[in-house]
Coordinates of C-alpha atoms and ligand atoms in Angstrom, one line a residue:
M1 CA -6.2 -31.8 27.6
P2 CA -5.3 -28.3 28.4
R3 CA -2.4 -27.2 27.1
R4 CA 0.3 -24.7 28.1
V5 CA 0.3 -21.6 25.0
V6 CA 3.4 -19.4 24.1
V7 CA 2.2 -16.4 22.6
I8 CA 5.3 -14.6 19.8
G9 CA 4.0 -11.4 18.9
L10 CA 6.4 -9.5 16.0
D11 CA 5.1 -6.6 15.8
C12 CA 4.3 -5.4 11.6
V13 CA 6.4 -8.7 10.7
A14 CA 4.7 -8.7 6.9
P15 CA 4.0 -12.2 4.8
T16 CA 6.0 -11.7 2.1
L17 CA 9.2 -11.2 4.4
A18 CA 8.5 -14.0 6.4
F19 CA 7.1 -16.5 4.6
D20 CA 9.1 -15.5 1.0
Q21 CA 12.0 -13.1 1.2
L22 CA 13.7 -13.9 4.4
R23 CA 12.1 -17.3 5.1
A24 CA 15.6 -18.7 4.5
E25 CA 17.7 -16.9 6.7
L26 CA 15.0 -17.7 9.8
P27 CA 15.5 -21.5 10.8
N28 CA 14.1 -21.1 14.2
L29 CA 10.8 -19.7 12.5
S30 CA 11.2 -22.1 9.5
A31 CA 11.0 -24.6 11.7
L32 CA 8.1 -23.9 13.3
I33 CA 6.3 -23.3 10.1
A34 CA 6.9 -27.0 9.0
R35 CA 5.5 -28.5 12.4
G36 CA 2.7 -26.5 12.1
C37 CA 0.4 -24.0 10.2
H38 CA 1.2 -20.3 8.5
G39 CA -0.7 -17.8 6.9
P40 CA -1.5 -14.0 6.8
L41 CA -3.4 -12.7 9.6
R42 CA -5.8 -10.0 8.3
S43 CA -5.8 -6.9 10.7
S44 CA -8.1 -5.1 12.0
V45 CA -9.8 -1.7 10.8
P46 CA -7.5 0.5 11.3
P47 CA -4.2 -1.6 10.8
I48 CA -2.3 0.1 13.5
T49 CA -0.3 -1.6 16.3
V50 CA -3.3 0.8 19.0
P51 CA -6.1 -0.8 18.8
A52 CA -4.7 -3.8 16.6
W53 CA -3.1 -5.8 19.8
T54 CA -5.8 -4.6 21.7
C55 CA -8.1 -6.0 19.2
M56 CA -6.5 -9.5 18.8
F57 CA -6.4 -10.8 22.8
S58 CA -9.9 -9.4 23.3
G59 CA -12.2 -10.4 20.2
H60 CA -13.3 -6.6 20.0
D61 CA -13.1 -4.9 17.2
A62 CA -11.7 -1.0 16.9
G63 CA -15.2 0.8 17.3
E64 CA -16.7 -1.6 20.3
L65 CA -13.0 -0.4 22.0
G66 CA -13.3 3.3 21.4
L67 CA -9.8 3.1 20.4
Y68 CA -9.0 4.6 16.2
G69 CA -5.5 5.0 16.7
F70 CA -2.6 6.3 19.1
R71 CA -4.0 8.7 20.1
N72 CA -8.3 9.0 20.6
R73 CA -10.5 12.2 21.1
T74 CA -11.0 11.6 24.8
G75 CA -12.5 15.1 26.0
A76 CA -15.0 17.2 24.6
G77 CA -12.7 19.2 22.7
H78 CA -11.3 18.8 19.2
E79 CA -8.0 17.4 20.9
L80 CA -6.6 13.6 20.8
S81 CA -4.6 12.5 23.4
I82 CA -2.7 8.9 24.3
A83 CA -4.3 6.3 24.8
S84 CA -3.7 3.7 27.5
S85 CA -4.5 0.9 29.6
R86 CA -7.1 3.2 31.4
D87 CA -8.7 3.1 27.7
V88 CA -9.5 -0.5 28.1
H89 CA -13.0 -1.7 29.0
V90 CA -12.7 -4.8 28.0
T91 CA -11.1 -9.2 28.8
R92 CA -8.1 -9.5 27.6
T93 CA -7.1 -13.1 27.0
W94 CA -4.2 -13.1 29.8
E95 CA -7.0 -12.0 32.4
R96 CA -9.4 -14.1 31.0
A97 CA -7.1 -17.1 31.9
G98 CA -5.6 -15.7 35.0
Q99 CA -9.3 -15.7 35.8
A100 CA -9.2 -19.3 35.2
G101 CA -6.6 -19.6 37.5
K102 CA -3.9 -19.9 34.6
R103 CA -0.3 -18.7 35.6
V104 CA 0.4 -16.1 33.1
A105 CA 3.5 -14.1 32.1
T106 CA 2.4 -10.5 30.1
L107 CA 5.5 -9.3 28.4
F108 CA 5.9 -6.0 26.2
V109 CA 1.9 -5.8 24.8
P110 CA 1.3 -2.4 24.1
L111 CA -1.4 -0.7 26.0
T112 CA -0.9 -2.3 29.0
Y113 CA 0.6 0.9 30.6
P114 CA -0.1 2.1 33.6
P115 CA 0.3 -1.8 34.3
T116 CA -2.9 -3.6 35.8
P117 CA -2.6 -7.1 38.5
V118 CA -2.3 -10.4 36.9
N119 CA -2.5 -14.1 37.8
G120 CA 1.1 -13.6 37.4
C121 CA 3.1 -11.0 35.9
L122 CA 3.2 -7.9 33.2
I123 CA 5.8 -5.6 32.0
S124 CA 3.8 -2.8 30.0
G125 CA 4.7 -2.1 26.4
L126 CA 4.8 0.6 24.0
L127 CA 4.0 4.1 25.8
T128 CA 5.0 3.2 28.8
P129 CA 6.4 7.0 29.8
T130 CA 9.9 6.0 31.0
P131 CA 11.5 2.9 32.8
E132 CA 11.8 5.1 36.0
R133 CA 7.7 4.7 36.7
V134 CA 6.4 1.9 37.9
H135 CA 5.4 -0.2 34.7
T136 CA 5.6 -4.0 36.3
H137 CA 3.2 -6.4 37.9
P138 CA 4.1 -7.4 40.7
A139 CA 6.0 -3.3 41.3
A140 CA 8.9 -4.4 42.8
L141 CA 9.7 -6.6 39.4
G142 CA 11.1 -4.0 37.4
E143 CA 13.9 -2.7 39.5
R144 CA 14.3 -6.3 39.9
L145 CA 15.2 -7.1 36.4
A146 CA 16.6 -3.5 36.5
R147 CA 19.5 -4.6 38.4
T148 CA 20.2 -7.9 35.9
H149 CA 19.5 -6.5 32.4
G150 CA 19.7 -2.6 32.8
P151 CA 16.9 -0.2 32.3
Y152 CA 13.9 -1.4 30.5
R153 CA 14.6 -0.2 27.1
M154 CA 10.1 -0.2 26.2
D155 CA 11.5 1.7 22.5
V156 CA 14.1 3.1 20.3
E157 CA 13.5 7.5 20.5
G158 CA 13.1 9.1 17.2
F159 CA 13.6 6.0 14.5
R160 CA 12.2 8.1 11.6
S161 CA 15.0 9.7 11.6
E162 CA 18.5 9.6 9.0
A163 CA 20.4 8.2 11.5
R164 CA 19.2 4.7 10.6
L165 CA 22.0 1.9 11.2
Q166 CA 22.5 3.9 14.8
T167 CA 18.8 3.4 15.6
I168 CA 19.3 -0.7 14.4
E169 CA 22.1 -1.3 16.8
A170 CA 19.4 0.3 19.4
L171 CA 16.5 -1.7 18.2
G172 CA 19.2 -4.9 18.6
T173 CA 20.1 -3.9 21.6
M174 CA 16.8 -3.3 23.2
T175 CA 15.0 -7.2 21.3
R176 CA 18.1 -8.9 23.1
Q177 CA 17.2 -7.1 26.0
H178 CA 13.7 -8.3 26.1
F179 CA 13.7 -12.0 25.0
A180 CA 16.2 -12.3 27.9
I181 CA 13.5 -10.7 30.0
A182 CA 11.5 -13.0 28.9
R183 CA 13.5 -16.3 28.9
E184 CA 14.4 -15.5 32.7
L185 CA 10.6 -15.1 33.6
Y186 CA 9.8 -18.1 31.6
R187 CA 12.4 -20.3 33.5
A188 CA 11.5 -18.9 36.7
E189 CA 7.5 -18.5 36.1
R190 CA 6.6 -21.9 34.1
P191 CA 3.5 -19.2 33.1
D192 CA 0.7 -21.3 31.4
L193 CA 0.3 -18.6 29.2
M194 CA 2.5 -16.6 28.1
T195 CA 1.9 -13.2 25.8
M196 CA 4.7 -11.1 24.6
V197 CA 5.3 -8.3 21.7
E198 CA 8.9 -7.2 20.2
I199 CA 8.0 -3.5 18.8
G200 CA 11.8 -4.0 17.3
P201 CA 10.2 -5.3 13.6
D202 CA 7.9 -2.3 13.6
R203 CA 10.7 0.3 13.8
L204 CA 13.0 -1.6 11.6
H205 CA 10.6 -1.5 8.9
H206 CA 9.7 2.4 9.4
V207 CA 13.6 2.8 9.1
A208 CA 14.6 0.2 6.2
W209 CA 11.9 -1.3 4.7
H210 CA 13.3 -0.5 1.0
A211 CA 16.7 -2.4 1.9
L212 CA 14.9 -5.6 2.7
D213 CA 11.4 -5.7 0.6
R214 CA 12.8 -6.4 -3.1
N215 CA 9.3 -4.5 -4.3
H216 CA 10.0 -1.5 -2.8
R217 CA 10.8 1.4 -5.9
R218 CA 14.2 2.6 -4.0
H219 CA 15.0 -1.4 -3.2
D220 CA 19.0 -1.9 -2.4
A221 CA 19.6 -5.1 -1.4
D222 CA 23.6 -4.5 -0.8
G223 CA 24.1 -1.5 1.1
A224 CA 25.0 -1.7 4.9
L225 CA 21.7 -0.9 5.9
A226 CA 20.0 -3.9 4.3
A227 CA 23.1 -5.8 5.8
A228 CA 22.3 -4.7 9.3
A229 CA 18.4 -4.8 8.7
R230 CA 19.3 -8.2 7.5
G231 CA 21.3 -8.7 10.6
Y232 CA 18.6 -7.7 12.9
Y233 CA 16.0 -10.5 11.4
R234 CA 18.6 -13.2 12.1
M235 CA 19.2 -12.2 16.0
L236 CA 15.4 -11.9 15.7
D237 CA 14.9 -15.6 14.9
H238 CA 17.9 -16.3 17.0
E239 CA 16.6 -15.2 20.3
L240 CA 13.0 -16.9 19.0
G241 CA 14.7 -19.9 19.1
A242 CA 16.7 -19.8 22.4
L243 CA 13.1 -19.0 23.8
I244 CA 11.4 -21.7 22.0
S245 CA 14.2 -24.5 23.4
L246 CA 13.0 -23.6 27.0
L247 CA 9.5 -24.9 26.2
D248 CA 8.1 -28.2 27.2
D249 CA 6.4 -30.9 25.1
D250 CA 3.0 -29.9 26.0
T251 CA 3.2 -26.0 24.6
V252 CA 1.8 -24.5 21.7
V253 CA 4.1 -21.6 20.4
I254 CA 1.7 -19.3 18.5
V255 CA 3.9 -16.1 16.3
V256 CA 1.2 -13.3 15.0
S257 CA 1.9 -9.6 13.9
D258 CA -0.9 -7.2 14.1
H259 CA 0.0 -5.7 10.5
G260 CA 2.7 -6.1 8.0
A261 CA 4.3 -3.3 6.0
R262 CA 4.1 -2.3 2.6
P263 CA 6.4 0.6 0.3
L264 CA 5.3 4.2 1.6
C265 CA 4.4 5.9 -2.5
G266 CA 4.4 9.5 -0.2
G267 CA 1.9 11.7 1.5
I268 CA -1.5 13.3 1.0
A269 CA -2.0 15.9 2.7
I270 CA -5.5 15.5 3.5
N271 CA -6.3 19.0 5.5
E272 CA -4.8 21.1 2.3
W273 CA -7.1 19.1 0.4
L274 CA -10.1 19.8 2.3
R275 CA -9.2 23.7 2.6
A276 CA -9.3 23.7 -0.9
R277 CA -12.9 22.2 -1.3
G278 CA -13.6 25.1 1.1
D279 CA -14.2 22.5 4.0
L280 CA -11.8 23.4 6.0
V281 CA -11.3 27.0 6.2
L282 CA -8.3 28.7 8.7
S283 CA -8.9 32.2 10.2
G284 CA -5.1 33.4 9.1
P285 CA -1.8 32.3 7.3
V286 CA 0.2 29.8 8.9
D287 CA 3.7 30.0 8.7
G288 CA 5.4 26.9 7.3
P289 CA 4.1 23.4 8.0
T290 CA 1.5 23.6 10.9
P291 CA 0.5 20.0 13.0
P292 CA -3.7 19.9 13.0
A293 CA -3.7 20.9 16.7
Q294 CA -2.0 24.3 15.7
M295 CA -4.1 25.0 12.5
P296 CA -6.0 28.4 13.7
V297 CA -9.7 27.1 12.7
D298 CA -11.8 29.5 11.9
W299 CA -14.5 27.2 12.9
S300 CA -18.1 29.1 12.2
R301 CA -17.0 28.2 8.2
T302 CA -15.6 24.9 9.0
R303 CA -17.5 21.6 7.8
A304 CA -14.7 19.3 8.3
W305 CA -11.2 18.7 9.5
A306 CA -8.6 15.6 9.6
E307 CA -6.2 13.9 11.4
G308 CA -2.9 12.3 9.3
G309 CA -1.1 9.3 10.1
Y310 CA -1.6 5.8 8.3
Y311 CA -5.1 6.7 7.7
A312 CA -7.2 10.2 7.2
R313 CA -9.3 10.3 10.0
I314 CA -11.9 13.3 8.9
F315 CA -13.7 14.4 11.4
L316 CA -17.4 16.9 10.3
N317 CA -18.6 20.1 11.9
V318 CA -21.4 18.6 12.7
A319 CA -23.8 21.4 15.8
G320 CA -24.3 19.7 19.3
R321 CA -21.6 17.4 18.6
E322 CA -18.6 19.3 18.4
P323 CA -17.6 22.6 20.7
E324 CA -18.3 25.2 17.7
G325 CA -20.7 22.3 15.0
I326 CA -22.2 24.1 11.9
I327 CA -23.5 21.5 10.5
P328 CA -26.7 20.5 11.7
A329 CA -27.3 16.5 13.0
H330 CA -30.0 16.0 9.8
A331 CA -27.6 16.9 7.3
R332 CA -24.5 14.9 8.8
E333 CA -25.0 12.1 6.5
Q334 CA -25.8 13.9 3.5
V335 CA -22.6 15.8 4.0
R336 CA -20.4 12.6 4.1
D337 CA -21.7 10.8 1.7
E338 CA -20.8 14.4 -0.1
L339 CA -17.5 14.0 1.1
L340 CA -16.9 10.2 -0.1
A341 CA -17.8 10.4 -3.1
A342 CA -15.3 13.7 -3.1
L343 CA -12.5 11.6 -1.8
H344 CA -13.4 8.8 -4.4
E345 CA -12.2 11.3 -7.0
L346 CA -9.1 12.2 -5.2
P347 CA -6.1 11.7 -7.3
G348 CA -2.7 10.2 -7.2
P349 CA 0.4 12.9 -7.9
E350 CA 0.4 12.2 -11.6
G351 CA -3.0 13.0 -11.9
E352 CA -3.8 8.8 -11.8
P353 CA -6.5 7.5 -10.2
L354 CA -6.5 6.1 -6.6
E355 CA -8.7 3.6 -5.3
H356 CA -9.0 4.6 -1.8
R357 CA -10.6 2.5 0.8
L358 CA -13.1 4.8 2.8
V359 CA -14.6 3.3 5.7
V360 CA -17.7 4.7 7.9
P361 CA -17.3 3.6 11.3
E362 CA -20.9 3.0 11.8
Q363 CA -21.2 0.6 9.3
A364 CA -18.0 -1.0 9.6
F365 CA -18.1 -1.7 13.8
R366 CA -20.3 -3.6 15.8
A367 CA -20.4 -0.8 17.9
T368 CA -19.3 2.9 18.2
R369 CA -17.2 4.0 21.8
G370 CA -15.6 6.9 22.2
R371 CA -15.8 9.5 19.7
P372 CA -15.2 8.1 16.4
P373 CA -14.6 9.9 12.9
D374 CA -16.7 10.2 10.4
I375 CA -14.8 8.9 8.2
M376 CA -11.8 6.9 8.1
A377 CA -9.9 6.8 4.9
F378 CA -7.1 4.9 3.6
L379 CA -5.5 6.8 1.0
G380 CA -4.3 4.8 -1.9
D381 CA -5.5 1.7 0.2
L382 CA -2.3 2.6 2.3
D383 CA 0.1 3.2 -0.8
Y384 CA -0.1 7.0 0.9
R385 CA 0.3 8.4 4.3
A386 CA -1.9 11.0 4.9
I387 CA -0.4 14.2 6.0
G388 CA -2.2 16.1 8.4
S389 CA -0.7 19.1 8.2
V390 CA -1.3 22.3 6.5
G391 CA 1.1 24.8 5.2
L392 CA 2.6 22.6 2.8
D393 CA 1.7 24.2 -0.2
A394 CA 0.4 20.9 -1.8
I395 CA -1.9 18.0 -1.5
H396 CA 0.5 15.3 -3.1
L397 CA 4.1 15.6 -0.9
P398 CA 6.6 12.8 -1.5
D399 CA 7.5 11.9 1.7
N400 CA 5.9 11.9 5.2
D401 CA 5.4 15.1 7.6
T402 CA 6.7 13.5 10.7
G403 CA 10.1 12.4 9.8
P404 CA 11.5 10.1 7.5
D405 CA 9.7 6.9 7.0
A406 CA 10.2 3.7 4.5
C407 CA 7.3 2.2 4.9
N408 CA 3.1 2.1 5.5
H409 CA 1.0 -0.5 7.5
D410 CA -0.5 -3.6 5.2
W411 CA -3.3 -5.4 6.0
D412 CA -1.8 -8.5 6.5
G413 CA -0.3 -10.1 9.3
I414 CA 1.3 -13.2 10.0
F415 CA 0.4 -16.4 11.8
V416 CA 2.3 -19.6 12.9
M417 CA 1.1 -22.1 14.9
A418 CA 2.6 -25.6 16.1
G419 CA 2.5 -27.8 19.1
P420 CA 1.4 -31.2 20.5
D421 CA -1.3 -33.1 18.8
L422 CA -1.4 -30.2 15.6
P423 CA -1.2 -32.0 12.5
A424 CA 1.3 -30.0 10.0
R425 CA -1.2 -28.3 8.2
G426 CA 1.0 -26.2 6.2
A427 CA -0.2 -23.0 4.2
V428 CA -4.0 -21.7 5.5
S429 CA -5.8 -19.0 4.5
G430 CA -8.5 -16.3 6.0
Y431 CA -7.6 -16.0 9.5
T432 CA -8.0 -12.9 11.0
L433 CA -6.6 -11.0 14.5
Y434 CA -9.8 -11.6 16.3
D435 CA -9.1 -15.4 16.1
V436 CA -6.2 -15.5 18.3
N437 CA -7.8 -14.8 21.4
R438 CA -10.5 -17.7 21.1
T439 CA -7.7 -19.9 20.3
V440 CA -5.3 -19.6 22.8
L441 CA -8.7 -19.7 25.5
G442 CA -9.3 -22.8 23.1
L443 CA -5.9 -24.7 23.3
M444 CA -6.2 -24.0 27.3
D445 CA -10.0 -25.4 27.7
I446 CA -10.8 -21.9 28.8
P447 CA -14.7 -20.8 27.8
C448 CA -14.8 -17.9 25.6
P449 CA -18.0 -15.8 25.5
D450 CA -20.4 -16.5 22.3
D451 CA -20.5 -12.7 21.3
L452 CA -16.6 -12.4 20.9
L453 CA -15.0 -11.9 17.1
G454 CA -12.7 -15.0 16.1
V455 CA -12.6 -18.5 15.3
D456 CA -11.0 -21.0 17.2
R457 CA -8.1 -22.1 14.8
S458 CA -7.1 -25.0 16.8
R459 CA -10.5 -26.9 16.5
H460 CA -11.6 -25.0 12.8
P461 CA -8.6 -24.9 10.8
Ligands
ZN501 ZN1 2.3 -2.3 14.9

């Protein structure tokens, strides 16, 4: 019997918090866990909001999507541009459901701006530029919702700042607005498939992970920040419970996150490291910290450069591929392998060895659309952020270069599923975010193409 499904995405929620450290403070999530199954959910490579949610809701890896981060190289030059729904060339779960005649509500999912037509309603999520732009389908829905709920809050501004308590207050206002809209639309539309993503927990973790996670070296459980952060989680759980209380008995609830979080140990200035090796050559001095887009690169002598972020994207300056490439195409793999060997030896701040996770896109992905990096370097396997700027006079830095940051992303998010005629299976393991698309479609008796990644966890627990 086809069931109705509600997927509630909680961006960045980590198993260590949801299943352990905060579990007693989250009665509604705990009730779902008790009557269903729960376990870690392996994220995509890379474990970044964009592309992770799109991997989850399509069954395609980041290479197939051509989405390697929030920004990607879409033009002929070196620059990166911010991703949008125009860069998504695959069918997402709610589109398959709509094609099968199901009514859908798709709310706040990253990479849905500009909005596209669906068989139901859609509100664009993260990367919606302003609430004044049309961000809904149907187009008039946004204005109607704003009359009741105020201007749409798609994100909080400047969360990497010292104003942590104010940010958490703004997060609470945003999250309550999202759930109020979700409840209103659920009551009005009774969709067969509702898919919503709440970005709030991700922002909270970047602000206050050290106040939440016992394993953080600067953990402080007693201050005002910890009280505010735990208060946010209790509010989030309350909102979750209020939404679940509206659902019919035939509805399956799936709570997922796109990746987890872990303490950030510091930053490694990847372009400074490439400069020290002579792989990256500047044509003149830089005056203070300078991001990659402003680096005066001498391309005639540069073999490699990188973009920073949660991980380092290293590009080789290959002739015929890059605007001013110098590495002959036939030598690309040799240069790449030399660089991989050197990266393995890149030590931590005290000279200690680090276990980096180094990924070669054409070996890791089923395809590489767009312009992938030559090497994806997860420094200290995500203990360290990759700092893209030069002019820092150091390779190891205590903090991030784009503002204070309490956490890095981690490889495992969460999966919780409960519903009618699904047995209480307790703890499960080995699930990946690619399983979500196939599981949702399976629950709704909608066929899913064989060549997509993932396993239907309602039939193959
Ligand atoms: Zn995320």
